[in-house]
Coordinates of C-alpha atoms and ligand atoms in Angstrom, one line a residue:
M1 CA -63.7 132.1 -54.3
K2 CA -64.3 134.5 -51.8
G3 CA -67.7 135.3 -53.2
L4 CA -68.8 131.6 -53.0
S5 CA -68.3 131.3 -49.2
I6 CA -69.8 134.4 -47.7
R7 CA -73.5 133.6 -48.8
P8 CA -73.5 129.8 -50.0
G9 CA -76.6 128.9 -52.2
S10 CA -77.4 132.5 -52.9
A11 CA -77.5 134.0 -56.3
V12 CA -79.0 136.9 -58.5
F13 CA -80.4 135.9 -61.7
V14 CA -80.0 138.5 -64.2
D15 CA -81.9 138.9 -67.5
R16 CA -79.4 140.5 -70.0
D17 CA -81.3 142.5 -73.0
G18 CA -83.1 145.3 -71.4
T19 CA -81.8 144.8 -68.0
L20 CA -78.1 145.1 -68.4
N21 CA -77.7 146.4 -71.9
Q22 CA -80.1 148.5 -74.3
D23 CA -82.5 146.2 -76.0
S24 CA -82.5 147.3 -79.6
G25 CA -83.7 144.3 -81.4
Y26 CA -81.3 141.2 -81.7
V27 CA -77.8 141.7 -80.4
T28 CA -75.9 139.6 -82.7
S29 CA -72.4 141.1 -82.6
P30 CA -70.3 142.1 -79.7
D31 CA -70.2 145.9 -80.9
Q32 CA -74.1 145.7 -80.7
L33 CA -73.9 145.4 -76.9
V34 CA -74.4 148.6 -75.1
L35 CA -74.5 148.4 -71.2
F36 CA -76.7 150.9 -69.3
P37 CA -74.8 153.3 -66.9
G38 CA -73.9 152.1 -63.7
V39 CA -74.5 148.4 -64.6
P40 CA -70.8 147.5 -64.1
Q41 CA -70.5 149.0 -60.7
A42 CA -73.9 147.3 -59.7
I43 CA -72.7 143.8 -60.6
A44 CA -69.5 144.5 -58.9
R45 CA -71.5 145.4 -55.8
L46 CA -73.4 142.0 -56.1
N47 CA -70.1 140.4 -56.3
Q48 CA -68.9 141.8 -53.0
L49 CA -71.9 141.1 -51.3
G50 CA -71.0 137.3 -51.9
V51 CA -74.0 136.2 -54.0
L52 CA -73.5 134.6 -57.5
V53 CA -74.4 136.7 -60.4
L54 CA -76.1 134.3 -62.8
M55 CA -77.3 135.6 -66.3
V56 CA -80.3 134.0 -67.8
T57 CA -81.1 134.9 -71.3
N58 CA -83.3 133.9 -74.2
Q59 CA -81.3 134.1 -77.3
S60 CA -83.6 132.9 -80.1
A61 CA -81.5 134.8 -82.8
I62 CA -79.3 131.3 -82.6
G63 CA -82.4 129.3 -83.4
R64 CA -83.4 131.9 -86.1
G65 CA -80.1 131.4 -87.8
M66 CA -79.2 135.0 -87.0
M67 CA -75.9 134.3 -85.0
T68 CA -74.0 131.2 -83.9
M69 CA -73.1 129.9 -80.5
E70 CA -69.8 131.3 -81.3
D71 CA -71.1 134.7 -81.8
L72 CA -72.9 134.4 -78.5
T73 CA -69.8 133.5 -76.6
N74 CA -68.1 136.5 -78.1
I75 CA -70.7 138.8 -77.3
H76 CA -70.5 137.6 -73.6
G77 CA -66.8 138.0 -73.9
R78 CA -67.1 141.6 -74.5
L79 CA -69.6 141.9 -71.8
A80 CA -67.1 140.5 -69.5
A81 CA -64.4 142.8 -70.9
L82 CA -66.6 145.6 -70.4
I83 CA -67.2 145.1 -66.7
R84 CA -64.0 143.8 -65.6
P85 CA -62.3 147.1 -65.1
Y86 CA -64.9 147.9 -62.5
G87 CA -63.9 144.7 -60.6
A88 CA -67.2 143.1 -61.9
R89 CA -67.9 139.5 -62.9
I90 CA -70.7 137.4 -64.1
D91 CA -70.4 133.9 -62.3
G92 CA -72.2 131.9 -64.8
I93 CA -74.3 132.3 -68.0
F94 CA -77.5 130.1 -68.9
S95 CA -78.9 130.7 -72.6
C96 CA -81.8 129.4 -74.5
P97 CA -81.1 129.3 -78.0
H98 CA -84.5 127.9 -79.1
L99 CA -87.4 129.6 -81.1
P100 CA -90.7 130.0 -79.3
Q101 CA -92.2 127.1 -81.4
D102 CA -89.5 124.6 -80.3
D103 CA -91.4 124.2 -77.1
C104 CA -88.1 123.5 -75.2
G105 CA -88.1 123.9 -71.4
C106 CA -85.7 126.4 -71.0
R107 CA -87.1 129.4 -72.7
K108 CA -88.2 132.0 -70.4
P109 CA -91.2 132.0 -68.9
K110 CA -90.3 128.3 -68.4
R111 CA -88.0 127.6 -65.5
G112 CA -85.3 125.4 -67.1
L113 CA -82.4 127.9 -67.2
I114 CA -83.0 128.3 -63.4
D115 CA -83.2 124.6 -62.7
Q116 CA -79.7 124.4 -64.7
A117 CA -78.2 126.9 -62.6
V118 CA -79.6 125.5 -59.5
D119 CA -78.0 122.1 -60.4
R120 CA -74.6 123.6 -61.4
F121 CA -74.2 125.9 -58.4
S122 CA -76.0 123.9 -55.8
L123 CA -78.2 127.0 -55.1
D124 CA -80.8 127.4 -52.3
L125 CA -83.7 129.4 -54.1
S126 CA -84.8 130.7 -50.8
K127 CA -81.7 132.7 -51.0
C128 CA -82.1 133.9 -54.7
Y129 CA -83.5 136.8 -56.4
L130 CA -84.3 137.7 -60.2
V131 CA -83.9 141.0 -62.0
G132 CA -85.5 141.4 -65.5
D133 CA -87.5 143.8 -67.8
K134 CA -90.1 141.7 -69.2
R135 CA -93.0 140.0 -68.0
S136 CA -91.5 136.6 -68.8
D137 CA -88.7 137.2 -66.4
L138 CA -91.1 138.1 -63.6
E139 CA -93.2 135.0 -64.5
V140 CA -90.2 133.0 -63.9
A141 CA -89.3 134.4 -60.7
Q142 CA -92.9 133.6 -59.5
K143 CA -92.7 130.0 -60.7
V144 CA -89.4 129.4 -58.8
A145 CA -90.6 131.3 -55.8
V146 CA -87.8 134.0 -55.6
P147 CA -88.3 137.5 -55.4
G148 CA -88.5 139.4 -58.6
V149 CA -87.6 142.9 -59.3
L150 CA -88.7 144.7 -62.6
V151 CA -86.4 147.3 -64.1
M152 CA -88.1 150.0 -66.0
T153 CA -85.2 150.2 -68.6
S154 CA -86.8 148.7 -71.6
P155 CA -89.7 149.2 -73.9
Y156 CA -91.2 145.8 -72.4
S157 CA -91.1 147.1 -68.7
K158 CA -94.3 149.1 -68.8
G159 CA -96.1 145.7 -70.2
A160 CA -94.8 143.9 -67.4
L161 CA -96.2 146.5 -65.0
Q162 CA -99.5 146.3 -66.7
A163 CA -99.5 142.4 -66.3
R164 CA -98.9 142.9 -62.5
D165 CA -101.8 145.5 -62.4
E166 CA -104.1 143.1 -64.2
G167 CA -103.2 140.4 -61.6
Q168 CA -101.3 138.3 -64.1
V169 CA -98.0 138.3 -62.5
A170 CA -96.6 139.0 -59.0
I171 CA -93.6 141.5 -58.9
E172 CA -91.8 142.0 -55.5
H173 CA -90.2 145.2 -56.3
V174 CA -90.0 147.8 -59.1
A175 CA -87.0 149.8 -59.6
E176 CA -86.2 152.4 -62.1
T177 CA -82.7 151.0 -63.0
F178 CA -80.5 147.9 -62.4
A179 CA -78.5 149.9 -59.9
Q180 CA -81.6 150.7 -57.9
A181 CA -82.7 147.1 -58.3
V182 CA -79.3 146.0 -56.6
D183 CA -79.8 148.9 -54.0
W184 CA -83.1 147.0 -53.0
I185 CA -81.7 143.5 -53.2
E186 CA -78.6 144.9 -50.9
Q187 CA -81.0 146.1 -48.3
H188 CA -83.2 142.7 -48.4
L189 CA -80.1 140.7 -47.9
M190 CA -78.7 143.1 -45.1
K191 CA -82.0 142.7 -43.2
G192 CA -81.4 139.0 -43.3
V193 CA -84.8 138.3 -44.8
T194 CA -83.4 135.3 -47.0
Ligands
ZN201 ZN1 -84.7 126.6 -74.8

């Protein structure tokens, strides 16, 4: 695959709800997935830059019995179908199905999903980024020492900013939209910082 060879070990971890699509409670069926404008094009741009696009998402609706793993697979099938016409693809999906009280190692802000991705794709975290809308996303980024980009596209975004202002979490960059987050990552990559 062309993308894999250009920037080996490099990936952008992308949250799902509130980052790629509207966060209007639990998405439990494919028709509830509504992408934000510009998202397919921005993912395509990352694909062209040769970085892996890896989705990392907490999906406790499974643990809550609100949907099955098969439902989640179908939702992600729709996501793939929605972005495909733009030449965009997501290279890997890592989901935590557990409840907060399960105390698993993979529910963000824990780092388990990132570690799974590193193992599967032989990633070099010094060449990776993370984009998300929630404090828990930025906490993961900080934990694994990758630049975290906050998008202001969900009801949770302001809480993450507030946590930053209170010194509780570091945020490398704040972007209004996912497309602008990708702008920043592109400039960062082109400067050869990573
Ligand atoms: Zn988990």
